[in-house]
Amino acid sequence: MLAIENTRLNKNRPHQCEICRKQKLDSFGSKDFGHAGNDHFSGDRTFHDYGVLVPYMKCINCGFIFTNLFDYWEPSNFIKHIYNEEYRLADPPFILERPLHNAEIIHEIFNYTPHLRTIIDIGGGDGQLAHFLRDHGVDSYSYDPHFGEVDTFPSEKTFDVITSFEVIEHVPHNQQRKWMKQLVNFMHHDKISIAIISTQTTKSSYDINWWYICPRNGHISIHSQNSLAYLAAHYGLNTIQLPNSFILLYKAKWEKEINDYAVLKILKSSIDSKSCAVD
């Protein structure tokens, strides 16, 4: 367990929400950095306290919960303290269980919707989901900046399906818009593309003790349904909540195709029929 350098931490209070840009922030409470998602599933603490309290803020307008403590961190700091060799202890399903379960769900889309043939998985770790789909005849790619170059593809390439499972909560609050813009850039301009992401969304009854607020996992940006819809709408995307914390995103102009291809029906059926591990 590596000590965290206090000099690299941002102790200043944020001025505004980076999702809706309103200056309506309240303190949501603090948690020690050592709290991990696996604590909830194992019934015990996975890591000892680090002695570093992580303060979270909540936007009163859109419901977005975030910390700005790590605003000064470079990618190397996140790799050193979060996405290191001990990350598998914080989130055991990340290595194989979750990507394979999610791949089985997504595979149903390609089985029943021949118009959709290509996929990129954003934040896909070492590419297990893409590997599974590729082995089943799907033109699939994985992209994860924390894992270096997993698959190569032309920078201007766009895709029929974009997935990003349990990723958006890891994206710093001041990079959320950049992340969503990147997702949109992977979409086609002249034909249908859909995006499928997963993340737990907060509710008004939740407080700082909610298990999903786990700094050791890198959960530093927690959306409400409202804040996620706001972020997506800023880039021209509609959102539909699906079972098991899945969310469908698509450009409004493709709504007819979404219905014609029965994408929602296929997704809901596939999600309901398969258990899916979350972190």
Coordinates of C-alpha atoms in Angstrom, one line a residue:
M1 CA 0.0 0.0 0.0
L2 CA 1.7 3.1 -1.3
A3 CA 1.5 6.4 0.7
I4 CA -0.3 9.2 -1.2
E5 CA 1.7 12.4 -1.7
N6 CA -0.2 15.2 -0.1
T7 CA 1.5 17.7 -2.4
R8 CA -0.4 16.3 -5.4
L9 CA -3.8 16.7 -3.8
N10 CA -6.2 19.5 -4.5
K11 CA -7.5 20.9 -1.2
N12 CA -9.5 23.8 -2.8
R13 CA -13.3 23.7 -2.9
P14 CA -14.7 23.4 -6.4
H15 CA -16.6 26.5 -7.7
Q16 CA -19.1 24.7 -10.0
C17 CA -20.5 21.5 -11.3
E18 CA -18.7 20.5 -14.5
I19 CA -21.8 18.7 -15.8
C20 CA -24.5 21.5 -15.7
R21 CA -22.1 24.4 -14.9
K22 CA -24.2 25.6 -12.0
Q23 CA -22.6 26.9 -8.8
K24 CA -24.9 25.0 -6.5
L25 CA -22.6 22.6 -4.6
D26 CA -23.0 21.1 -1.2
S27 CA -20.6 18.9 0.8
F28 CA -21.7 15.3 0.5
G29 CA -19.2 14.0 3.1
S30 CA -15.8 12.3 3.1
K31 CA -14.4 8.8 2.9
D32 CA -11.0 7.4 3.5
F33 CA -9.2 6.6 0.3
G34 CA -8.9 2.9 1.3
H35 CA -12.7 2.2 0.9
A36 CA -13.1 -0.3 -2.0
G37 CA -16.1 -1.7 -3.8
N38 CA -15.1 -5.2 -2.8
D39 CA -15.8 -4.3 0.8
H40 CA -19.5 -4.4 0.0
F41 CA -19.4 -7.9 -1.5
S42 CA -16.9 -9.5 0.9
G43 CA -18.4 -8.0 4.0
D44 CA -15.0 -6.8 5.2
R45 CA -12.5 -4.1 4.5
T46 CA -10.2 -5.0 1.6
F47 CA -7.6 -2.3 2.5
H48 CA -6.7 -0.5 5.6
D49 CA -7.3 3.2 5.9
Y50 CA -4.8 5.3 4.0
G51 CA -5.3 8.3 6.4
V52 CA -6.4 10.4 3.4
L53 CA -10.0 11.6 3.5
V54 CA -11.6 12.1 0.1
P55 CA -14.2 14.8 0.1
Y56 CA -17.2 14.5 -2.2
M57 CA -19.4 17.3 -3.4
K58 CA -23.0 17.1 -4.7
C59 CA -24.6 19.4 -7.3
I60 CA -27.9 20.5 -6.0
N61 CA -29.1 21.2 -9.6
C62 CA -28.3 18.0 -11.4
G63 CA -27.4 15.6 -8.6
F64 CA -23.8 14.8 -9.8
I65 CA -21.5 13.7 -7.0
F66 CA -17.8 14.1 -7.4
T67 CA -14.4 14.8 -5.8
N68 CA -11.9 17.2 -7.1
L69 CA -9.1 16.0 -4.8
F70 CA -7.2 14.4 -7.6
D71 CA -7.4 17.3 -10.1
Y72 CA -3.6 17.6 -10.0
W73 CA -2.9 14.0 -10.7
E74 CA -1.4 12.8 -13.9
P75 CA -2.3 9.4 -15.5
S76 CA 0.8 8.0 -13.8
N77 CA -0.6 8.9 -10.4
F78 CA -3.8 7.1 -11.0
I79 CA -1.9 4.1 -12.3
K80 CA 0.5 4.2 -9.2
H81 CA -2.2 4.5 -6.6
I82 CA -5.4 3.0 -8.1
Y83 CA -4.9 1.0 -11.3
N84 CA -1.9 -0.9 -10.0
E85 CA -1.4 -4.6 -9.3
E86 CA -3.7 -4.4 -6.3
Y87 CA -6.7 -3.1 -8.3
R88 CA -7.9 -6.6 -8.8
L89 CA -8.4 -6.8 -5.0
A90 CA -10.6 -3.7 -5.1
D91 CA -12.6 -5.0 -8.1
P92 CA -12.2 -8.8 -8.6
P93 CA -14.8 -9.1 -11.5
F94 CA -12.8 -6.5 -13.6
I95 CA -10.2 -9.0 -14.8
L96 CA -12.5 -11.6 -16.5
E97 CA -15.9 -12.1 -15.0
R98 CA -17.5 -8.7 -15.9
P99 CA -16.0 -8.4 -19.5
L100 CA -17.2 -11.9 -20.4
H101 CA -20.7 -11.4 -19.0
N102 CA -21.0 -8.1 -20.8
A103 CA -19.7 -9.6 -24.0
E104 CA -22.4 -12.3 -23.8
I105 CA -25.0 -9.6 -23.5
I106 CA -23.7 -7.5 -26.3
H107 CA -23.2 -10.5 -28.6
E108 CA -27.0 -10.9 -28.7
I109 CA -27.2 -7.5 -30.5
F110 CA -25.0 -8.8 -33.3
N111 CA -26.9 -12.1 -33.4
Y112 CA -30.3 -10.4 -34.0
T113 CA -29.3 -7.0 -35.6
P114 CA -27.3 -7.7 -38.8
H115 CA -27.2 -3.9 -39.5
L116 CA -24.8 -3.6 -36.6
R117 CA -21.4 -5.1 -37.3
T118 CA -18.6 -3.2 -35.6
I119 CA -17.9 -2.3 -31.9
I120 CA -15.4 -0.4 -29.8
D121 CA -15.2 -1.0 -26.0
I122 CA -13.9 2.2 -24.2
G123 CA -12.1 1.5 -21.0
G124 CA -12.0 -2.2 -21.7
G125 CA -8.9 -3.0 -19.7
D126 CA -6.7 -5.5 -21.5
G127 CA -9.4 -6.1 -24.1
Q128 CA -11.2 -9.3 -22.9
L129 CA -14.6 -8.2 -24.1
A130 CA -13.3 -7.3 -27.6
H131 CA -11.3 -10.6 -27.7
F132 CA -14.5 -12.6 -26.9
L133 CA -16.5 -10.9 -29.5
R134 CA -13.7 -11.1 -32.1
D135 CA -13.6 -14.9 -31.4
H136 CA -17.3 -15.0 -32.2
G137 CA -16.9 -13.2 -35.6
V138 CA -17.6 -9.6 -34.5
D139 CA -15.3 -6.8 -35.8
S140 CA -14.3 -5.5 -32.3
Y141 CA -11.8 -3.2 -30.8
S142 CA -10.7 -2.2 -27.3
Y143 CA -9.5 1.2 -26.2
D144 CA -8.2 2.0 -22.7
P145 CA -5.6 4.7 -22.0
H146 CA -4.6 3.1 -18.7
F147 CA -3.6 -0.1 -20.5
G148 CA -1.6 1.4 -23.3
E149 CA -2.3 0.3 -26.9
V150 CA -4.6 -2.7 -26.8
D151 CA -5.9 -2.6 -30.4
T152 CA -4.9 -0.4 -33.3
F153 CA -7.4 1.3 -35.6
P154 CA -7.5 4.5 -37.8
S155 CA -8.1 7.6 -35.6
E156 CA -11.1 8.6 -37.8
K157 CA -12.8 5.1 -37.6
T158 CA -16.4 5.1 -36.4
F159 CA -18.4 2.2 -35.1
D160 CA -21.9 0.8 -35.0
V161 CA -21.8 0.0 -31.3
I162 CA -19.8 1.8 -28.6
T163 CA -19.6 0.2 -25.2
S164 CA -18.2 1.5 -21.9
F165 CA -18.9 -0.6 -18.9
E166 CA -18.2 0.7 -15.3
V167 CA -16.0 3.5 -16.7
I168 CA -17.7 6.9 -16.5
E169 CA -17.5 6.9 -12.7
H170 CA -13.7 6.7 -13.0
V171 CA -13.5 9.8 -15.2
P172 CA -12.5 13.0 -13.3
H173 CA -15.3 15.5 -13.0
N174 CA -13.4 18.1 -15.1
Q175 CA -12.9 15.5 -17.9
Q176 CA -16.5 14.2 -18.1
R177 CA -17.5 16.4 -21.1
K178 CA -14.3 15.4 -22.9
W179 CA -15.1 11.8 -22.3
M180 CA -18.6 12.0 -23.6
K181 CA -17.4 14.0 -26.7
Q182 CA -14.9 11.2 -27.4
L183 CA -17.7 8.6 -27.2
V184 CA -19.8 10.7 -29.7
N185 CA -16.8 11.0 -32.0
F186 CA -16.8 7.2 -32.3
M187 CA -20.4 7.3 -33.7
H188 CA -21.2 7.4 -37.4
H189 CA -22.5 10.6 -38.9
D190 CA -24.5 9.1 -41.7
K191 CA -26.0 5.9 -40.2
I192 CA -27.1 4.5 -36.9
S193 CA -24.7 4.1 -34.0
I194 CA -25.6 3.2 -30.5
A195 CA -23.7 3.4 -27.2
I196 CA -24.3 1.2 -24.2
I197 CA -22.7 2.1 -20.9
S198 CA -23.1 0.9 -17.4
T199 CA -22.8 2.7 -14.1
Q200 CA -24.7 2.8 -10.8
T201 CA -26.6 6.1 -10.5
T202 CA -27.2 7.8 -7.2
K203 CA -30.6 8.4 -5.6
S204 CA -31.8 11.2 -3.3
S205 CA -31.9 8.7 -0.4
Y206 CA -28.2 7.8 -0.7
D207 CA -25.5 9.3 1.5
I208 CA -21.7 9.0 1.7
N209 CA -21.9 5.5 3.1
W210 CA -23.3 4.1 -0.2
W211 CA -20.9 1.3 -1.2
Y212 CA -20.5 2.6 -4.7
I213 CA -18.7 5.7 -3.5
C214 CA -15.3 3.9 -3.2
P215 CA -12.2 6.0 -3.8
R216 CA -9.8 3.0 -3.9
N217 CA -11.7 1.7 -7.0
G218 CA -11.3 5.2 -8.6
H219 CA -15.0 6.0 -8.2
I220 CA -14.6 9.8 -8.2
S221 CA -17.6 10.9 -10.4
I222 CA -21.0 9.5 -9.6
H223 CA -23.9 10.4 -11.8
S224 CA -27.6 10.7 -11.1
Q225 CA -30.0 9.8 -13.9
N226 CA -30.6 13.5 -14.3
S227 CA -26.9 14.5 -14.6
L228 CA -26.1 11.7 -17.0
A229 CA -29.0 12.7 -19.2
Y230 CA -27.8 16.3 -19.0
L231 CA -24.3 15.4 -20.1
A232 CA -25.5 13.2 -23.0
A233 CA -28.0 15.9 -24.2
H234 CA -25.2 18.4 -24.4
Y235 CA -23.8 16.3 -27.2
G236 CA -27.1 15.5 -28.9
L237 CA -27.7 12.1 -27.3
N238 CA -30.9 10.6 -25.8
T239 CA -30.6 8.2 -22.9
I240 CA -32.8 5.3 -21.9
Q241 CA -32.3 3.5 -18.6
L242 CA -32.1 -0.3 -18.9
P243 CA -32.1 -3.1 -16.3
N244 CA -29.0 -3.7 -14.1
S245 CA -27.5 -0.2 -14.4
F246 CA -27.2 -0.3 -18.2
I247 CA -27.9 2.8 -20.2
L248 CA -28.5 3.2 -24.0
L249 CA -27.4 6.4 -25.7
Y250 CA -28.2 7.3 -29.2
K251 CA -28.7 10.4 -31.5
A252 CA -32.3 11.5 -31.6
K253 CA -32.4 11.2 -35.4
W254 CA -31.9 7.4 -35.2
E255 CA -34.9 6.8 -33.0
K256 CA -36.9 5.2 -35.8
E257 CA -34.0 2.8 -36.5
I258 CA -33.8 2.0 -32.8
N259 CA -37.4 0.9 -32.9
D260 CA -37.2 -0.8 -36.3
Y261 CA -34.3 -2.9 -35.2
A262 CA -35.9 -3.7 -31.9
V263 CA -32.6 -2.8 -30.1
L264 CA -34.4 -2.1 -26.8
K265 CA -36.2 -5.4 -26.8
I266 CA -33.1 -7.3 -27.6
L267 CA -31.0 -5.5 -25.0
K268 CA -33.6 -5.9 -22.2
S269 CA -34.1 -9.5 -23.0
S270 CA -30.4 -10.2 -23.0
I271 CA -29.7 -8.3 -19.8
D272 CA -32.6 -10.0 -18.0
S273 CA -31.4 -13.4 -19.0
K274 CA -27.8 -13.0 -17.9
S275 CA -26.4 -12.0 -14.6
C276 CA -23.8 -9.2 -14.9
A277 CA -21.1 -8.4 -12.3
V278 CA -20.7 -4.7 -11.3
D279 CA -17.8 -3.2 -9.4

